[in-house]
Coordinates of C-alpha atoms and ligand atoms in Angstrom, one line a residue:
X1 CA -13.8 2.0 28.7
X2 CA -13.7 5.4 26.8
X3 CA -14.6 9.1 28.0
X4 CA -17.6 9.3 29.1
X5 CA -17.2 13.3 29.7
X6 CA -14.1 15.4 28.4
X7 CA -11.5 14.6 30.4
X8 CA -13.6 12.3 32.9
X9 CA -12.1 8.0 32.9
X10 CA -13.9 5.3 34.4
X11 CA -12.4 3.4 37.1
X12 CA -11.0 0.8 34.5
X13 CA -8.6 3.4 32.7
X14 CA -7.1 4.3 36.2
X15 CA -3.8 2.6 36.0
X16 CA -3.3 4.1 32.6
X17 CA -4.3 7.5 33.8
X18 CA -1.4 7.7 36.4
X19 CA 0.7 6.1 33.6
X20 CA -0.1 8.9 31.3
X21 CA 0.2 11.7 33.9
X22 CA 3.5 11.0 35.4
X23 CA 5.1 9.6 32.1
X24 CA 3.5 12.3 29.5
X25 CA 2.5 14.9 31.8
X26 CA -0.5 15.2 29.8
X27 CA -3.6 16.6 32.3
X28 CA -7.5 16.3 31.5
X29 CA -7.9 20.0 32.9
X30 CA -5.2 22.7 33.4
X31 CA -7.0 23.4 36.9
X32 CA -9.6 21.8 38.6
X33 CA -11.9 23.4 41.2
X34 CA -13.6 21.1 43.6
X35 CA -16.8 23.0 45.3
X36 CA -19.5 25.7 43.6
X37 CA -19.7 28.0 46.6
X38 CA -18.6 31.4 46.5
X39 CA -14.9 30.7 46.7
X40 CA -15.2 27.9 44.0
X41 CA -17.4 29.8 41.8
X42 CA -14.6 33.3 41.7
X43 CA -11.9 30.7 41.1
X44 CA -13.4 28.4 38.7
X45 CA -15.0 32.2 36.5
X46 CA -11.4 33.6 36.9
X47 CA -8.9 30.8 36.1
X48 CA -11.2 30.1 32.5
X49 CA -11.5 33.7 31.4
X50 CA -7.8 34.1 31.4
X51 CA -7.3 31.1 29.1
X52 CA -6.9 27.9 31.4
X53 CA -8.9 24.5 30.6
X54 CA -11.1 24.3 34.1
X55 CA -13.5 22.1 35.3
X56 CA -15.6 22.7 38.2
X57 CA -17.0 19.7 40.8
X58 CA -20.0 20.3 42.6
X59 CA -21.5 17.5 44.7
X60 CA -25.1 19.8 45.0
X61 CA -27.5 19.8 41.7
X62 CA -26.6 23.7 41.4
X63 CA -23.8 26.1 42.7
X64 CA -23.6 28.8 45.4
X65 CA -22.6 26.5 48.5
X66 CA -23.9 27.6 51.3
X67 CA -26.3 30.3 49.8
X68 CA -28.3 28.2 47.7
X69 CA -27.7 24.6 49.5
X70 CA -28.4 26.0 53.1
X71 CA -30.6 29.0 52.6
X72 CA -28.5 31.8 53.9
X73 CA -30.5 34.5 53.9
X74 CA -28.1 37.9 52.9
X75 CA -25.0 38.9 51.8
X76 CA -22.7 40.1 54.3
X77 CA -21.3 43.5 53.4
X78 CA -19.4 44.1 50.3
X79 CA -18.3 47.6 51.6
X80 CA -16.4 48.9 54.5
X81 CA -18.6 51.5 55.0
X82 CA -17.6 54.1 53.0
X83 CA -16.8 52.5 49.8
X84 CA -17.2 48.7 48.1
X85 CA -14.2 46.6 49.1
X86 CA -15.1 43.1 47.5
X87 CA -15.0 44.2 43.8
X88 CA -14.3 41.9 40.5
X89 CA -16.1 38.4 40.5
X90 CA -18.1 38.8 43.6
X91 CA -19.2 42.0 42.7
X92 CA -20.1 40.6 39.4
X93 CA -22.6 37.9 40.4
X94 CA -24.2 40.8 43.3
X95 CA -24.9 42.6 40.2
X96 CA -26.4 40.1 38.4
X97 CA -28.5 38.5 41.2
X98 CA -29.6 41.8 41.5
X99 CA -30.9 43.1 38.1
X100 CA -32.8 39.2 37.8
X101 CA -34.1 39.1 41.6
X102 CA -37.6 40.6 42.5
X103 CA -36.6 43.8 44.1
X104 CA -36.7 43.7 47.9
X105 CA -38.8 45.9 49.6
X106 CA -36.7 45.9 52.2
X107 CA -34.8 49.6 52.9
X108 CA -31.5 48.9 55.1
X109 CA -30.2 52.9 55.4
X110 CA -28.9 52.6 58.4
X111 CA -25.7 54.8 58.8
X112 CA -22.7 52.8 57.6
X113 CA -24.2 50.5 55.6
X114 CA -25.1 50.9 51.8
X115 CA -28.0 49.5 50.5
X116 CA -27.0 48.6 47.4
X117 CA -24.0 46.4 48.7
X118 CA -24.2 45.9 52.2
X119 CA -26.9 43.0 53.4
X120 CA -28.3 42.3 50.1
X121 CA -31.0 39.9 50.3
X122 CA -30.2 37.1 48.5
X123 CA -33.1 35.1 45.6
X124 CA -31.4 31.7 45.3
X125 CA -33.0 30.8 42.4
X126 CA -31.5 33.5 40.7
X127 CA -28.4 33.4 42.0
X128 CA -28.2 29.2 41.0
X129 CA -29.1 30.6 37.4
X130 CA -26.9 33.5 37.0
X131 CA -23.8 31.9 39.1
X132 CA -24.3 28.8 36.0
X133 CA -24.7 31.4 33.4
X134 CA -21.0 33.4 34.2
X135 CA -19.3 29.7 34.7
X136 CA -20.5 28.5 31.6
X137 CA -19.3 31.9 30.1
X138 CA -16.2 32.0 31.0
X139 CA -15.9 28.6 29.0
X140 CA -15.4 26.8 32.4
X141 CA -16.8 22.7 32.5
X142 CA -19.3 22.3 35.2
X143 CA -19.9 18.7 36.7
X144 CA -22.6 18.6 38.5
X145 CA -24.0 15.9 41.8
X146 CA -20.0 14.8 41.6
X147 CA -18.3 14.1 44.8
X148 CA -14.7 14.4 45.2
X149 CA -13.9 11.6 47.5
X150 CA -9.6 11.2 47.1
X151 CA -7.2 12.4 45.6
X152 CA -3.5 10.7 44.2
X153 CA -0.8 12.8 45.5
X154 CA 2.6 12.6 43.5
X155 CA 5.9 13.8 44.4
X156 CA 4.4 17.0 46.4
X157 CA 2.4 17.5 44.0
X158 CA -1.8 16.7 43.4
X159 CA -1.9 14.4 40.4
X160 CA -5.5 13.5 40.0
X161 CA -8.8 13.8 42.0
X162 CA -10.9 10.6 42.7
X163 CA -14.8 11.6 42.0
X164 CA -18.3 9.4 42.8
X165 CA -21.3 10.3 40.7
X166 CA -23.9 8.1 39.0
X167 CA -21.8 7.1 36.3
X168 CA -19.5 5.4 38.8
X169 CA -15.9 6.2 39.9
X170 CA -13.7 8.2 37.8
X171 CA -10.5 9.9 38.2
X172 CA -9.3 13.5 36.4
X173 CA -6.1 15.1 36.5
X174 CA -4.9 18.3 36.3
X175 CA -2.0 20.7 36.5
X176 CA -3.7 22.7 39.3
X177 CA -6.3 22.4 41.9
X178 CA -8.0 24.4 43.8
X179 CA -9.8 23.5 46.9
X180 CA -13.1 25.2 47.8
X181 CA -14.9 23.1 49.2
X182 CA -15.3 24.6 52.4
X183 CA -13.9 21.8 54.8
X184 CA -10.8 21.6 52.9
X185 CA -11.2 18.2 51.7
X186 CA -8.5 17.8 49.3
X187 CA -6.0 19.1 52.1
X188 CA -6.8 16.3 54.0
X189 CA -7.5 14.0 51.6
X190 CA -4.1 14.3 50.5
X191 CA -2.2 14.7 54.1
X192 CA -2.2 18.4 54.6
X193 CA -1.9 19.9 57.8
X194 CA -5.0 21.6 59.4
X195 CA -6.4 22.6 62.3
X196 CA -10.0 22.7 63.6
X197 CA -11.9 24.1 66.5
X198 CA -11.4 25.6 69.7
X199 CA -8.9 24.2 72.6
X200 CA -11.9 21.2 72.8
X201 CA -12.2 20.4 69.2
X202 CA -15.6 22.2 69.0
X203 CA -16.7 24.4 66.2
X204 CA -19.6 27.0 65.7
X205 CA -22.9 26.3 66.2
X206 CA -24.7 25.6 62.8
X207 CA -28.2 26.5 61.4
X208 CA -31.0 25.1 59.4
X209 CA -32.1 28.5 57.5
X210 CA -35.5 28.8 56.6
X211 CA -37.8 31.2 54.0
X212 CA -41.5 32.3 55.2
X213 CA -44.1 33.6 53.0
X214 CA -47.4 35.6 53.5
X215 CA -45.6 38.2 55.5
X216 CA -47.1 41.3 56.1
X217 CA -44.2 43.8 54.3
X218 CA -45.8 47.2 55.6
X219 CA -46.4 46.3 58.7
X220 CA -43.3 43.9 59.3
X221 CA -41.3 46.5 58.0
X222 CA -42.4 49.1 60.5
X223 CA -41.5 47.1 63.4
X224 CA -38.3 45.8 61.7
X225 CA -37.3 49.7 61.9
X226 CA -38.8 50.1 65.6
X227 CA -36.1 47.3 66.8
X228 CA -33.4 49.4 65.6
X229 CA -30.1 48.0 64.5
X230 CA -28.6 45.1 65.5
X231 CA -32.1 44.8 66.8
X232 CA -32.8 41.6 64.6
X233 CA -36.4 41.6 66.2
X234 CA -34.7 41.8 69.3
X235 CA -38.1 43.5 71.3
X236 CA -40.0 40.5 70.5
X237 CA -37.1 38.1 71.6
X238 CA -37.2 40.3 75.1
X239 CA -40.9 40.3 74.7
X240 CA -40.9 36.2 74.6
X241 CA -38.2 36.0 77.2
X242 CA -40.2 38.1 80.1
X243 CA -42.9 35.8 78.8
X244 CA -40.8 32.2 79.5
X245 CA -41.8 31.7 75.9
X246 CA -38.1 32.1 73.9
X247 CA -36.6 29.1 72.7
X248 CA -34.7 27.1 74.4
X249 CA -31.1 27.4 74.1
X250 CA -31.7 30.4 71.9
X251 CA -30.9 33.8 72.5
X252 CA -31.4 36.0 69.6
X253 CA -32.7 36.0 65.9
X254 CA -29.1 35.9 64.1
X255 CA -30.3 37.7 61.1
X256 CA -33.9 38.1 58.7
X257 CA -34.1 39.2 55.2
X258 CA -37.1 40.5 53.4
X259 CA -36.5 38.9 50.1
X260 CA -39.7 39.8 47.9
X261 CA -43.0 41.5 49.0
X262 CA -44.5 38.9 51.6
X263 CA -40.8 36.9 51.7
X264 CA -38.2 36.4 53.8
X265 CA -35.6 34.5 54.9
X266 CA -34.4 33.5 58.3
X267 CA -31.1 32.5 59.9
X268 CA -32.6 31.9 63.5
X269 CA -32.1 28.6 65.8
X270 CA -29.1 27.0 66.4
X271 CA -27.6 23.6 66.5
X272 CA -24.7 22.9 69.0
X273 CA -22.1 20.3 69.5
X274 CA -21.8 18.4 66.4
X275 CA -18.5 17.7 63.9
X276 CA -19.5 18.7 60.7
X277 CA -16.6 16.3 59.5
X278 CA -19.0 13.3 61.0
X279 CA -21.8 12.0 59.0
X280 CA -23.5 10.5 61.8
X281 CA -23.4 14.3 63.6
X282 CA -24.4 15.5 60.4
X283 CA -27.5 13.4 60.4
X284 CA -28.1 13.9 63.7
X285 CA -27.6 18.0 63.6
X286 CA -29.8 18.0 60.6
X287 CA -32.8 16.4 62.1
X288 CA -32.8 18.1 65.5
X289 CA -32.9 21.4 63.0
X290 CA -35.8 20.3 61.6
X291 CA -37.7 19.3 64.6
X292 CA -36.8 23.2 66.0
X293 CA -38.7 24.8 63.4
X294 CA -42.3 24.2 64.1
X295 CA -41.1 26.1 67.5
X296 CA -39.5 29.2 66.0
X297 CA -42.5 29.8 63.4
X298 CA -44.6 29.6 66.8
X299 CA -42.3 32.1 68.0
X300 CA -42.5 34.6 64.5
X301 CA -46.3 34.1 64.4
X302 CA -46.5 35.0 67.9
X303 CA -44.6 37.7 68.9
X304 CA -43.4 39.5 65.3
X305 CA -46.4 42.3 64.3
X306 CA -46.6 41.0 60.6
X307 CA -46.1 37.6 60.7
X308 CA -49.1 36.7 62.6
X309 CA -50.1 34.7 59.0
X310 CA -46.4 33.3 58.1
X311 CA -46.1 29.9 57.0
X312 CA -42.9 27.9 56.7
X313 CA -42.2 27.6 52.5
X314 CA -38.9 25.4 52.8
X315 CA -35.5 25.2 54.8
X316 CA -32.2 24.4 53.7
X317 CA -31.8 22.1 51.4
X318 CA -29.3 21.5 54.1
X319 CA -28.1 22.8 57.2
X320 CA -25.6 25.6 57.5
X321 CA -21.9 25.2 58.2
X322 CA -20.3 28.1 59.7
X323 CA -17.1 26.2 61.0
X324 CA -14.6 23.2 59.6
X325 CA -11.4 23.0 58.5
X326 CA -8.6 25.7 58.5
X327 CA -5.2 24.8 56.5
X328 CA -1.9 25.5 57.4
X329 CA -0.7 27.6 55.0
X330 CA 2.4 29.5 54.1
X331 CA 0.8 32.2 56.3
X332 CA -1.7 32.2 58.6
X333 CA -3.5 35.2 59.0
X334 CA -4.6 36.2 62.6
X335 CA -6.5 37.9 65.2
X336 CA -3.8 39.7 65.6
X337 CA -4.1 41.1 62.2
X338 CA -7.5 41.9 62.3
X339 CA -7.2 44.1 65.2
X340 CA -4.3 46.0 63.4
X341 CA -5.9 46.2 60.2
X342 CA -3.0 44.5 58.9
X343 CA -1.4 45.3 55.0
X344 CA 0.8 42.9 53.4
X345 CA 2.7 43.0 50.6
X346 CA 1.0 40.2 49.0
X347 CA -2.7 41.5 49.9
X348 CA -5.0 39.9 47.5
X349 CA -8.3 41.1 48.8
X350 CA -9.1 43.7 51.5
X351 CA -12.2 42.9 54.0
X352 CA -13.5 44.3 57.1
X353 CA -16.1 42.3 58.9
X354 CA -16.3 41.9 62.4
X355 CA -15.7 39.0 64.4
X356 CA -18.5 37.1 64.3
X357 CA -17.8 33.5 66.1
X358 CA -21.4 31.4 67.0
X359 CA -21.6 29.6 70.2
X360 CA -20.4 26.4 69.6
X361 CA -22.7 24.6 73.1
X362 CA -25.5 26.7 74.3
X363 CA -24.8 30.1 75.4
X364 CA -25.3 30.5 79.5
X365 CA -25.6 34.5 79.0
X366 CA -29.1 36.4 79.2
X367 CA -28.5 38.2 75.4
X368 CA -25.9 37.6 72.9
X369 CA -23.1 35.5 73.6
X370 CA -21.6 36.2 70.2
X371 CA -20.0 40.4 72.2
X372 CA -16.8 40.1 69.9
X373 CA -19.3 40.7 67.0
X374 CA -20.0 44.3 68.2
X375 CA -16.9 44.8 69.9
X376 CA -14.6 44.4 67.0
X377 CA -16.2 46.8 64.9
X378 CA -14.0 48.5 62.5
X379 CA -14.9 52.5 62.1
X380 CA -16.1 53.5 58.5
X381 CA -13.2 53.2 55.7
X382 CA -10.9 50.6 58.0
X383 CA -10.7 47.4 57.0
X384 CA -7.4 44.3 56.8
X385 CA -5.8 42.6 54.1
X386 CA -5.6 39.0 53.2
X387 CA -2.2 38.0 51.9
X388 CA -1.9 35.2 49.0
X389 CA 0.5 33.0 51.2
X390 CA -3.1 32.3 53.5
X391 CA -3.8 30.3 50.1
X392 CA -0.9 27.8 50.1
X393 CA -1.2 24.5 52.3
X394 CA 2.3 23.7 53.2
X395 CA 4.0 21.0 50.9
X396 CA 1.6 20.4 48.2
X397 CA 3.0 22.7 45.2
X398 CA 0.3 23.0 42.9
X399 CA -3.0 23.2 45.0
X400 CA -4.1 26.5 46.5
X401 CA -7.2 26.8 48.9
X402 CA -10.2 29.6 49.4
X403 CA -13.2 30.6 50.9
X404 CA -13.8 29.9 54.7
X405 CA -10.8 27.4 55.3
X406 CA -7.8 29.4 54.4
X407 CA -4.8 29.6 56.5
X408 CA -6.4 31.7 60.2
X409 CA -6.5 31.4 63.4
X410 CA -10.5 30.5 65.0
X411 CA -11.7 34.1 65.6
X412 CA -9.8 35.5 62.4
X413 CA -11.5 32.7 60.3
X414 CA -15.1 34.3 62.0
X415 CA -14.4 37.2 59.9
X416 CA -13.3 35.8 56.3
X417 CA -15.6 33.5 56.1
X418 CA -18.2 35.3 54.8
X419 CA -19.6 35.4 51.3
X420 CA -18.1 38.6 50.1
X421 CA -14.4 37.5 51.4
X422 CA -15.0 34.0 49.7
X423 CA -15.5 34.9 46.4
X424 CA -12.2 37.5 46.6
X425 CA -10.2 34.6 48.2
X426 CA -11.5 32.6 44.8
X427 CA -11.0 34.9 42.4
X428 CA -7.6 35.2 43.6
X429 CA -6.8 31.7 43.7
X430 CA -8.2 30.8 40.3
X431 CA -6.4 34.1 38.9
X432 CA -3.0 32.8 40.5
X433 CA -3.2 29.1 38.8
X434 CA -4.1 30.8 35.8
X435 CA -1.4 32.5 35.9
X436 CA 1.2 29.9 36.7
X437 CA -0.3 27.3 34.3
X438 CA 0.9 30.2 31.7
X439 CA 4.6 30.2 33.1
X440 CA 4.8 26.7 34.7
X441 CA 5.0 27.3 37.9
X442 CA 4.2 26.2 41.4
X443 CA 2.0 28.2 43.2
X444 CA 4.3 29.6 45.5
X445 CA 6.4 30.9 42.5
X446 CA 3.8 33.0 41.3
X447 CA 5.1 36.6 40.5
X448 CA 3.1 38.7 43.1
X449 CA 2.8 41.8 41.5
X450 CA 1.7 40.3 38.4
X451 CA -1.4 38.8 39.6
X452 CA -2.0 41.9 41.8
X453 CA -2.0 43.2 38.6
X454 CA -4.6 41.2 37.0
X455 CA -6.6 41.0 40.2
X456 CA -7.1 44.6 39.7
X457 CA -7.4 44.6 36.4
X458 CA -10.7 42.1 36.9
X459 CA -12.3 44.6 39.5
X460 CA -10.5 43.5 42.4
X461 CA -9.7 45.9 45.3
X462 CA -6.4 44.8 46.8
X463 CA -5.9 48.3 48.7
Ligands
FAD501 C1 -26.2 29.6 59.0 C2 -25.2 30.4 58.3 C3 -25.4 31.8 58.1 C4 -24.5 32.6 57.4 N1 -24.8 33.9 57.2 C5 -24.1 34.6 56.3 C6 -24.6 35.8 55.8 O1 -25.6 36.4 56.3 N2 -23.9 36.5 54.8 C7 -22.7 35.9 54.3 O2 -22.1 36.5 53.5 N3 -22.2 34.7 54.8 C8 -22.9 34.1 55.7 N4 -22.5 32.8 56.2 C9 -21.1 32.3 55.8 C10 -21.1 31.8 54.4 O3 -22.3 31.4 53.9 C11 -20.1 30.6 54.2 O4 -19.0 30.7 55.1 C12 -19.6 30.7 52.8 O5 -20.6 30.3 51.9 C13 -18.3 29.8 52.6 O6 -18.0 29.8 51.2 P1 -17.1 28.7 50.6 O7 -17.2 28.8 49.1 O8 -15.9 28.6 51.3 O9 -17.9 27.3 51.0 P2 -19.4 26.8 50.8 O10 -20.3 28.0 50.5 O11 -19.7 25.9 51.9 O12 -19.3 26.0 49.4 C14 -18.6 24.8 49.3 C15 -19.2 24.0 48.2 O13 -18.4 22.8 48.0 C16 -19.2 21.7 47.8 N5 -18.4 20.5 48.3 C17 -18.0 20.3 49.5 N6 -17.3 19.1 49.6 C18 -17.2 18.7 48.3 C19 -16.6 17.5 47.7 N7 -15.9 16.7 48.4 N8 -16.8 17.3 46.4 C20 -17.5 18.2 45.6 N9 -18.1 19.3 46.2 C21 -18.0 19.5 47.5 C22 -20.4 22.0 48.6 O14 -21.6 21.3 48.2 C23 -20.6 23.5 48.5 O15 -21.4 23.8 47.4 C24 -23.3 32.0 56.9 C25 -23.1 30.7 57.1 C26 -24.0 29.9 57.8 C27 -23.7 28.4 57.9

């Protein structure tokens, strides 16, 4: 059977392809990325513009992970107060969504926080469309509704990914890989240490997000202001509550953001005590999300002064992951460090949002369960670095890792694994197998200073 895309064998040319990589070392794609969230989306945009063949694999119809495939409302804070701190690719696409989105109405100028970069409302539709337009750009091959389901490991070393689409099986090599897909399949596909959960094995909560329409912005507005910040319509959650009428096991709206005039999305109810990892959890966490949410519109239409008329306009596509994998890397980046506002000499990004771990079984407190969220609060201007050895899963050579399931521990992971940090963790990662598919060499080889180098070249802001 021949090519049916570049680079892309049926399951019939197999056996030759393993023949031809270990015997030729000829590879379909310098570096392939496997997931179109932000981390897969910096890597895939950086590692093309600086020369390398790439194709990306997304198993959705579209990119932007968790912000287009679950709904998530916002992005969290590009800035640490004071000044923008996730520059380069991430920057990039903020920019873009921006200029193409209906504006918001919504006016966050509360002190600390910049409107331009911190909680921007995020317009999925543009951001699929502009995310595809800088991939395709940058000269990058996208595949599309493709599943990476193995890999073939050789010698230390990722040889080829396995993918599932409609066309079948096929298998693709490459040089490099770079795993973004948020639960760090390839790590464990091909026998990489991880870790996962707490001291029980449980993870955060997770959340079906959901948009509303026929809002009324004035007055919604107004009371938005009234609650204050952190409020997050927290008088009419206390208002419900003296009532008996919250939800049950809920304890606060986790975040709501006016999207268009009469729009806004919701990250509010949670779902506890299922392994992401599990397809039968999965299944089961999905549906129990989607039997919550007649309940929570009751809630908004009830007790939120402006959305007496809301009506539900959609949810997901799917349900929101906070928690999964974490690799073990070369380092392993810490609570430790984020209370230090650790610098390394490696630093490849700098980032400074709290600690923001969600209850993984229904909280027993009267408010927020999630006090580590306020407590670690950096002041204005602080924020920690994220060195390039969080990147590197021991013993595999040429695969590097980004986005939410770099090397951590559980609470430091709370912290990166928000959009901002995974597209610098991408951009970093692509940048590096860029740069050592130009000098042939394993990831851990690469010459630090040099990709600091291009990293700030691109935008990035390493200090
Ligand atoms: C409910 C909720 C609310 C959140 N709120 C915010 C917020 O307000 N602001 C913020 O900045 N962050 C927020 N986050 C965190 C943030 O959205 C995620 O942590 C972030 O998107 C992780 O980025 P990523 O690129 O690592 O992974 P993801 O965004 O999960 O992207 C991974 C991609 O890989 C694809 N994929 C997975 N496995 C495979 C495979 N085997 N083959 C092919 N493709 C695959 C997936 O389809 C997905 O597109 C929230 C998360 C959740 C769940």
């Amino acid at each position: 059977m021949g090519k049916r895309y570049p680079g892309v064998y049926g399951a019939e040319a197999f056996a030759c392809l393993i023949q031809e990589v270990s015997m030729n070392n000829q590879y379909d794609y310098d570096v392939i990325v496997a997931g179109g969230g932000p981390a897969g989306i910096g890597a895939a945009i950086a590692a093309a513009r600086i020369g390398s063949r790439v194709l990306l694999i997304e198993q959705a119809g579209y990119l932007g992970g968790m912000a287009t495939n679950a709904s998530v409302p916002a992005f969290c804070p590009y800035t640490d107060g004071k000044r923008v701190t996730i520059g380069g690719i991430g920057l990039e696409v903020l920019e873009a969504m921006k200029r193409e989105s209906y504006e918001s109405p919504f006016y966050d100028n509360k002190p600390g926080r910049q409107k331009e970069y911190d909680w921007v409302p995020i317009d999925p539709e543009v951001l699929k469309r502009v995310t595809e337009r800088l991939v395709i750009d940058s000269a990058c091959h996208i595949l599309l509704h493709t599943v990476v389901t193995d890999v073939i490991v050789k010698r230390g070393k990722l040889a080829a990914v396995r993918i599932h689409n409609k066309s079948g099986n096929s298998t693709i090599s490459a040089k490099y890989f770079i795993d973004c897909t948020g639960d760090a399949d390839l790590v464990a596909l091909a026998g990489g240490a991880f870790e996962y959960g707490d001291q029980e094995g449980l993870v955060q909560s997770g959340t079906l997000c959901f948009r509303i329409a026929n809002l009324n912005t004035e007055r919604f507005m107004a009371y938005a202001k009234e609650c204050g910040e952190d409020g997050n319509l927290n008088i009419a959650v206390s208002k419900a509550k003296a009532s008996n009428d919250f939800i049950e096991d809920e304890r606060y709206v986790s975040g709501i953001a006016l999207q268009a005039v009469g729009v806004a999305g919701l990250n509010f109810g949670h779902v506890y005590h299922f392994n992401p990892l599990d397809a039968q959890d999965l299944t089961r966490a999905e549906l129990e999300a989607r039997a919550k949410l007649p309940r929570l519109m009751e809630f908004l239409r009830r007790y939120v002064p402006g959305a007496e008329e809301a009506v539900l306009i959609s949810s997901g596509p799917a349900i929101g992951l906070r928690e999964s994998r974490r690799i073990c890397g070369e380092y392993r980046l810490t609570t430790m460090d984020y209370y230090s506002r650790a610098t390394f000499e490696d630093s490849i990004a700098r980032y400074s949002y709290p600690i923001d771990i969600h209850a993984s079984t229904p909280p027993q407190g009267d408010y927020r369960d999630d006090l580590e969220y306020v407590t670690s609060r950096y002041q204005e201007g602080e924020a920690y670095s994220i060195p390039y050895r969080s990147l590197l899963p021991i013993g595999i050579s040429n695969l590097l890792v980004a986005g939410r399931t770099i090397s951590c521990d559980r609470a430091m992971m709370a912290s990166v694994r928000v959009m901002p940090a995974c597209f610098a963790t991408g951009e970093a990662a692509g940048t590096a197998a860029a740069l050592c598919n130009k000098n042939n060499l394993q990831c851990k080889q690469v010459k630090i200073q040099e990709l600091q180098k291009q990293l700030t070249l691109q935008g990035a802001i390493l200090a």
